[in-house]
Amino acid sequence: MIGSGEGPLLEFRLLGPVEVRCNGQFVEIGPPKRRTLLAMLLLANDALVTNDRLTDALWGEQPPRHAKTVIQGHVSQLRRLLHPVGPVTIATACDGYLLQVPSDHIDGERFRAAVAEARTGDGAPAGIPALRKALALWRGPALAGLCGTPPVVAAAAELEEARLGAVEELGQALTADRRAEEAVAVLRGPADRHPLRESLVALLLDALLSTNRQAEAIELYHRTARLLGDELGVDPGPAMVEAYDRILGPPRAARRREDTHRPGDPHGQEAAGRQEAARRQADAHRRADAHRQADAYRGAGQPGANDLRRPLLLPRRPAGFTGRKRELAALDAAVRHTAHDSPICLVTGPAGIGKSALVAHWAQQAAADFPDGVLFARLGGFVDTAPIADPAFVIRDFLGALGIQPDDIPQNTAAAEALYRSLLRNRRLLVILDDALSYDQVRPLLPGAHGCATVVTSRNRLESLVAGDCARPLLLDRLGPGEGEALFARILGPDRVGAEPDAAGRLVRLCDGLPLALRLAAARLAVRPERSLGDAVEELRDGQRRISFLAVDGIDFASVLRVSVDHLPPDAVAVLRLLAHHFGPDIDVAAVAALADDSPAGSRAVLERLVAANLVEERGHDRYALHGLIRLFARSLGPAPGDDRLLPLLDHYLYAALAAASAAVAGSQPCCRLPEDFRTPVSTPVFADREEAMAWYARERRNLVAATAAAAAGRHHHRAWRLALLLWPLVVQQPGADWEAPLGHALGSAVELAEADAESRVRSLLGWVLGQNGRYEEALPHLLRAPDLARRADDTEGEAIATANLAQAREALGDTNLAGLGYERAAQLARRAGSPQTEMLTTYYLARYHLLNERPAKALTLARHALDLAPEDQVVARRAMLLDICGRALATLDRNGEAWHHFDRAGRLAEQDGFTADAADYYARAAAVRTCGNG
C-alpha cells in the first residue's frame, strides 16, 4: 500500500482484476463500464483522455446515442467515490478528462519504475531484486473484468508485453548469476502460455542447458519448431537456433558457421545462414517423424495405411436410460458435417447429471455414422478409486486399437502424438473422452483431422477447450418432473409410481432432478417394497438425512461430490462452505465479498472457479446459487460461520437497503439510523435512480426477509428490526405480499430491546400492512400503541405517520369522527416535525378524508398545498396520489378539463414509479372525465 504523510493508504491496481484499495479496504467502483473508464484514465495518468477514446473503450463500435452523458455520469460517480479516499483529481478539459494521482499509487507505474530501476543497476544480477519486486505486483491478466473492447484489449496486451519482457530479463539475469534452477521456474510457466514467443523459449533453453537437462531442452526446441511451422509457417529464428547450437555443443556450432559464412555482409549472411540451418533442422526432424510413422504401419507383417484396424471401443450402454431427447438432438447437431471439419462437443454439468450416460446412449446409435470406428477412453478426472489417466498412455492405447504393434509405438510422447494424428487423417472416426479433468488432459488426444469428431465429458466447463479448439458446449440441465418420474418407473415399475404420482414428483424435486440421485433413491425403494414413495419423501425432507439416504453398496452421492471438491483450491472450498450456510436462495458478488471478507474482484474470481466446476450455478449477472443437494453436502465441509462472518453480511444488507430506500424515494428521510457497532462493508452499492433501487429490492427481497430472521435468531436485534423496516419501499409498492413474517421478527426484536422508537416504527408499518389487506381488527392493537411509543421516543415525525395510519383504520371501521380528528392531528405533527415529505403524506390523507365527506373545495386546497411542499422530482408516488385527489375534487366541481390534466399527470407519475395498478386507475378516471366534456 502507498500513502503520503498522514493521508490514507491508497492503491489503484491494474495488473490483474481492476481494483481500488484504501487503508486495506476495497472500494467498490461499480459496474464494468465504470471500472473501464477509471482504468483508461489511470493508464494515461496526468494526460488527457478524450471522450471519443473513452467511448471506444466502453462500447467499441456500437456506442449509445447519449454516450457522452453516460460518461459524465460515471465520472461524477468516480469523483464522489474517490474524493474521500485520497489525493485523486479528475479534471474536465478539452472534450475529455484528465486524472491526476501520484504515480506510486498505481501498481502499473510502480511496475515500470521497478523494471527501470533494474535496468540502471550495475549489472544483470544486481537487477534481480527489482525485477522480482516488479513481477510480484501482478495478480493475473492485466485489466481483468473490464469491457472487452479493442482499446482495452490493446492496453492489456501492451501491459502483458511489458510483463513478458520483465520475465525474460529476470530469467536471463538468474541464468547469468548461475541460478539456472530459479530461471527455469521463472520462465517455464510463461513459456507454456506463450509457446510461440521465441525469445522466451530461447532463454528457457539456455536455462535448461545450464541445469544439465539437455534432453528436455532438445525436446522443447523441436516441439516449438513444429509449432512454429504448423501455426505460422516459419522456421525458428536466430535466438532459438543459437540456443540450440549451444545445447548441441561447439562442433555442431562450428559446422553451422562454416555452412553459413560467405563473403560480403557478414551480419546479413550469418542471419540468413542461421535461418537456413533452422529450416534444415526442422525439415530433418519432420522427415524423421515421417519415417518413424511409416515404419509403424509399413513394417514387416503390419497392415497398410488403408487397412488399419477399425476400432469399436464403445462405452457400455446405460441401463434404464430415459428422456433427454433435446440433448440427444443437440449432441447430434454438434458433431455433424465432419467431412470438412473436426467438430468437438463438450458435454458438461454437475456431478450426477448423467453426462457419461447420455454420451454412452448416444454413441450406440451414432457409431454407424463413423465407418472408421470409435475410440473411447475413460480419463478418470473425477474418480477417487483410480489414478487420473495420463494422455501419453491413452495415446498408446489408441494406437494399439488402431492396429499398431507395441514395439512400433514411439517411446517419445510427441512422436506418438504425431503418429496418432497422422493415422486419423482422411478417416471418419469418433473419439469419446469421458470424465476429463482439464484442458491439458484433453488437448493431446484431439484428432485434429477433418472427418473425425470428438465428444468430451467433464464436470468442469473447460472454457479453454471452447476458446482454443472451438468446442461446442452442451450444458446438461436437471431432469424435469416427467423425465424424473419416467426414470423412477423404469426402476420401480409403472404401477408403483402411478399409485403415488404426487410423491414421485416430490422425490424428483428433492433429488434436484439429478439422474444419479434419482437412481440411488429408486434403488433404496426397489429393495424395500414395503416402503411407500411417501415414506421416502418424509425421509428426504430432513436435510441432514437426505445425503446419507442417497447411498447404496459401493455408490454414494456424498463421495461423488467429494471428488469435485477435492480438486478445488482451499479458498474456493471455504467460499463453497460459506455459500452453503447462507440463509437466502441466492447471493450476489457484493454479499459474497462481505461473507468471505474479500474484495468483489477476488470473490468474483473464486465464484467463477466454482461455476466452472459446476458446483455453483450462475443466475444472471453477478448472482449465484447452490442447488439443494450440493448445498447440503457443502454444509458438511465445516461448521456454520460464526458472528465474525454473519455480522459483516448483515451489515452489507443493512447498508445496501438503506442506500436503496434513499434512491427509491428521492428526498425521503432515512427510516432508521445504522447501529452503533455497524461496520461499513467492503463493497458499497450505488443506485443511480429509483428503477435501479427497486430492481435491487426485487432481486434481494427473499434474502432480506431471510436476513431478518437470521438476525433475530442470532439475537442481533439491533439489525433485525432495521432490516425489516428498510423493506418499506417494496412494502408500499406490494402491500399484498407476505410481510407479516419479517415484521413479526422485527417486532420481537424491538420488544426484546425495549426501544420505543423501534417498536413504534415496526408496529406502525405492520398495522398499515394489515389494514391494506382488509384486516383492520388485527391492525388496530398495533396502531393504537404506535403513536404513544413514538411520543415516548420523542419522534414527532414517527408519531405523525403512526397517527395517520391509526386514523385510516378507524375510518375503515366506521369511526369517521375520530378518523377526521386523527388526520388533522397527523398533519399538525408533520408540520411541527419539519418534514415536508411526511407533511405531504399526512395532508394527502386529510384531503382524501374531506373529499370522501363531500368537501371537494377543501380537499383541492389541501392537495395543492401539499404539492408545493417538496420539489417535483421527489416523492413521486405521493405527488401522483395528490394529483389524483385534485382531479377527483375538480371533477366533483364539474371542472372536467382541469381534472383530466391532473389524472393524466398522476397516471404518468405512478407509471414512472412502478405503481402500475394505481396508474391504470388514474388513466381510467382521465378517460371518464374526458367523455363528460369540460365543465
PDB file of N, CA and C in Angstrom, residues 324 348-355 476-479 512-516:
ATOM      1  N   ARG A 324     -34.203 -37.074 -22.317  1.00  0.00           N
ATOM      2  CA  ARG A 324     -33.070 -36.355 -22.888  1.00  0.00           C
ATOM      3  C   ARG A 324     -33.162 -36.225 -24.422  1.00  0.00           C
ATOM      4  N   THR A 348     -21.059 -31.051 -20.452  1.00  0.00           N
ATOM      5  CA  THR A 348     -20.649 -30.683 -19.107  1.00  0.00           C
ATOM      6  C   THR A 348     -21.862 -30.488 -18.209  1.00  0.00           C
ATOM      7  N   GLY A 349     -21.617 -30.521 -16.922  1.00  0.00           N
ATOM      8  CA  GLY A 349     -22.680 -30.380 -15.944  1.00  0.00           C
ATOM      9  C   GLY A 349     -22.199 -30.880 -14.598  1.00  0.00           C
ATOM     10  N   PRO A 350     -22.988 -30.691 -13.550  1.00  0.00           N
ATOM     11  CA  PRO A 350     -22.552 -31.086 -12.207  1.00  0.00           C
ATOM     12  C   PRO A 350     -22.485 -32.597 -12.047  1.00  0.00           C
ATOM     13  N   ALA A 351     -21.903 -33.012 -10.936  1.00  0.00           N
ATOM     14  CA  ALA A 351     -21.808 -34.434 -10.624  1.00  0.00           C
ATOM     15  C   ALA A 351     -23.197 -35.058 -10.584  1.00  0.00           C
ATOM     16  N   GLY A 352     -23.337 -36.241 -11.196  1.00  0.00           N
ATOM     17  CA  GLY A 352     -24.597 -36.973 -11.140  1.00  0.00           C
ATOM     18  C   GLY A 352     -25.638 -36.524 -12.126  1.00  0.00           C
ATOM     19  N   ILE A 353     -25.289 -35.606 -13.064  1.00  0.00           N
ATOM     20  CA  ILE A 353     -26.281 -35.086 -14.008  1.00  0.00           C
ATOM     21  C   ILE A 353     -26.513 -36.052 -15.164  1.00  0.00           C
ATOM     22  N   GLY A 354     -25.622 -37.051 -15.352  1.00  0.00           N
ATOM     23  CA  GLY A 354     -25.821 -38.049 -16.404  1.00  0.00           C
ATOM     24  C   GLY A 354     -25.063 -37.775 -17.682  1.00  0.00           C
ATOM     25  N   LYS A 355     -23.903 -37.147 -17.589  1.00  0.00           N
ATOM     26  CA  LYS A 355     -23.109 -36.827 -18.784  1.00  0.00           C
ATOM     27  C   LYS A 355     -22.631 -38.093 -19.484  1.00  0.00           C
ATOM     28  N   LEU A 476     -25.715 -29.814 -19.531  1.00  0.00           N
ATOM     29  CA  LEU A 476     -26.892 -30.616 -19.198  1.00  0.00           C
ATOM     30  C   LEU A 476     -27.665 -29.986 -18.051  1.00  0.00           C
ATOM     31  N   ASP A 477     -28.978 -29.979 -18.207  1.00  0.00           N
ATOM     32  CA  ASP A 477     -29.855 -29.472 -17.150  1.00  0.00           C
ATOM     33  C   ASP A 477     -30.426 -30.655 -16.380  1.00  0.00           C
ATOM     34  N   ARG A 478     -31.007 -30.352 -15.242  1.00  0.00           N
ATOM     35  CA  ARG A 478     -31.620 -31.402 -14.431  1.00  0.00           C
ATOM     36  C   ARG A 478     -32.881 -31.932 -15.107  1.00  0.00           C
ATOM     37  N   LEU A 479     -33.235 -33.149 -14.791  1.00  0.00           N
ATOM     38  CA  LEU A 479     -34.443 -33.747 -15.358  1.00  0.00           C
ATOM     39  C   LEU A 479     -35.679 -33.047 -14.813  1.00  0.00           C
ATOM     40  N   ASP A 512     -33.219 -33.014  -6.737  1.00  0.00           N
ATOM     41  CA  ASP A 512     -32.727 -31.971  -7.646  1.00  0.00           C
ATOM     42  C   ASP A 512     -32.791 -32.385  -9.112  1.00  0.00           C
ATOM     43  N   GLY A 513     -33.577 -33.393  -9.463  1.00  0.00           N
ATOM     44  CA  GLY A 513     -33.639 -33.834 -10.845  1.00  0.00           C
ATOM     45  C   GLY A 513     -32.341 -34.428 -11.353  1.00  0.00           C
ATOM     46  N   LEU A 514     -31.441 -34.829 -10.460  1.00  0.00           N
ATOM     47  CA  LEU A 514     -30.160 -35.421 -10.858  1.00  0.00           C
ATOM     48  C   LEU A 514     -30.341 -36.920 -11.068  1.00  0.00           C
ATOM     49  N   PRO A 515     -30.045 -37.435 -12.262  1.00  0.00           N
ATOM     50  CA  PRO A 515     -30.279 -38.862 -12.532  1.00  0.00           C
ATOM     51  C   PRO A 515     -29.603 -39.790 -11.525  1.00  0.00           C
ATOM     52  N   LEU A 516     -28.372 -39.485 -11.109  1.00  0.00           N
ATOM     53  CA  LEU A 516     -27.704 -40.367 -10.151  1.00  0.00           C
ATOM     54  C   LEU A 516     -28.454 -40.407  -8.823  1.00  0.00           C
TER      55      LEU A 516
END
